[in-house]
Amino acid sequence: MRYLVISDIHANLEAYETVMAEAAPLGCEQVLVLGDLVGYGADPNAICDRVRALAPHALIRGNHDKVGSGVESPEGFNAVARSAIRWTYDQLSPGNREWLAALPAGPMIVDDLIEICHGTPFDEDAYVFDDLDALRAMHSARRPLCLFGHTHVQVGHYLSKEQFGLSTADDERPLTITLEDGNRYLFNPGSVGQPRDGDPRAGFATVDTAAREITIYRVEYPIAQAQARILEEGLPEVLAQRLALGR
Ligand code: ZN
């Protein structure tokens, strides 16, 4: 099985369309979505409509999906995120709001190889920022390859009997990593709609379970158009600016 893995789309239609076009010739049979479809970006309904039409093999909610659909209050959000998520809630059609509210929480087992979560397998809202977080997440995962989102940083860690290390130190993209038997892996495919690792290009990944390979990609998309949409909708200017910085 070959999966397309996407996360943290954040209502960025320009980035989403570019990623899907780039992924089209890659021969993926199924899609895995790691949450945060909405929040920050200008097109929450268009993204919900498209992801619903995709009928992903596995789809879990992110923290912005919970708040954007009214499942949780925006109290924990900073001022900018809060103002964007209130706007998102108002924009969402009743049907899309209901659909988002009903999305399952992670973690979710996909198959013998893969488990997905938004933040970590032990807490859907926790962030993997450092090595200790990564180790904790790996030890709580029930499958050899755990895919996560939430940090908007494209990264992959491995854990063998001998060592814990970084699979993604190489800057080259696409970058393919072979998943060795007996090792554990923790990968973030990167954010489609709001990268924060200093590279403004949209991130995504593919996993080939037969070849036991994961490949991470970055693709340029029309950032100026996504920025214009954010400003057009009256969302905070900083949300447009950060797209160009990848921060
Ligand atoms: Zn997110």
PDB file of C-alpha atoms and ligand atoms in Angstrom, residues 7-10 34-40 62-64 118 127 149-152 191 194 196, ligand 1:
ATOM      1  CA  SER A   7      -1.087  17.341   8.019  1.00  0.00           C
ATOM      2  CA  ASP A   8      -1.811  20.861   9.235  1.00  0.00           C
ATOM      3  CA  ILE A   9      -3.482  22.150   6.076  1.00  0.00           C
ATOM      4  CA  HIS A  10      -4.881  25.092   8.037  1.00  0.00           C
ATOM      5  CA  LEU A  34      -3.178  14.048  10.670  1.00  0.00           C
ATOM      6  CA  GLY A  35      -5.471  16.904  11.662  1.00  0.00           C
ATOM      7  CA  ASP A  36      -5.703  20.711  11.687  1.00  0.00           C
ATOM      8  CA  LEU A  37      -7.660  21.109   8.490  1.00  0.00           C
ATOM      9  CA  VAL A  38      -8.769  24.597   9.518  1.00  0.00           C
ATOM     10  CA  GLY A  39      -7.548  27.606  11.504  1.00  0.00           C
ATOM     11  CA  TYR A  40      -5.256  30.485  10.381  1.00  0.00           C
ATOM     12  CA  GLY A  62      -6.307  18.518  15.416  1.00  0.00           C
ATOM     13  CA  ASN A  63      -6.675  21.145  18.129  1.00  0.00           C
ATOM     14  CA  HIS A  64      -7.826  23.777  15.600  1.00  0.00           C
ATOM     15  CA  HIS A 118      -1.957  14.839  15.815  1.00  0.00           C
ATOM     16  CA  TYR A 127       3.959  18.894  21.139  1.00  0.00           C
ATOM     17  CA  GLY A 149       1.742  16.700  13.068  1.00  0.00           C
ATOM     18  CA  HIS A 150       1.010  19.737  15.263  1.00  0.00           C
ATOM     19  CA  THR A 151       4.523  21.295  15.317  1.00  0.00           C
ATOM     20  CA  HIS A 152       4.525  22.146  11.583  1.00  0.00           C
ATOM     21  CA  SER A 191       2.681  21.228   7.374  1.00  0.00           C
ATOM     22  CA  GLN A 194       1.668  26.833   7.495  1.00  0.00           C
ATOM     23  CA  ARG A 196       7.226  26.666  10.707  1.00  0.00           C
TER      24      ARG A 196
HETATM   25 ZN    ZN B   1      -1.502  22.900  13.303  1.00  0.00          ZN
END
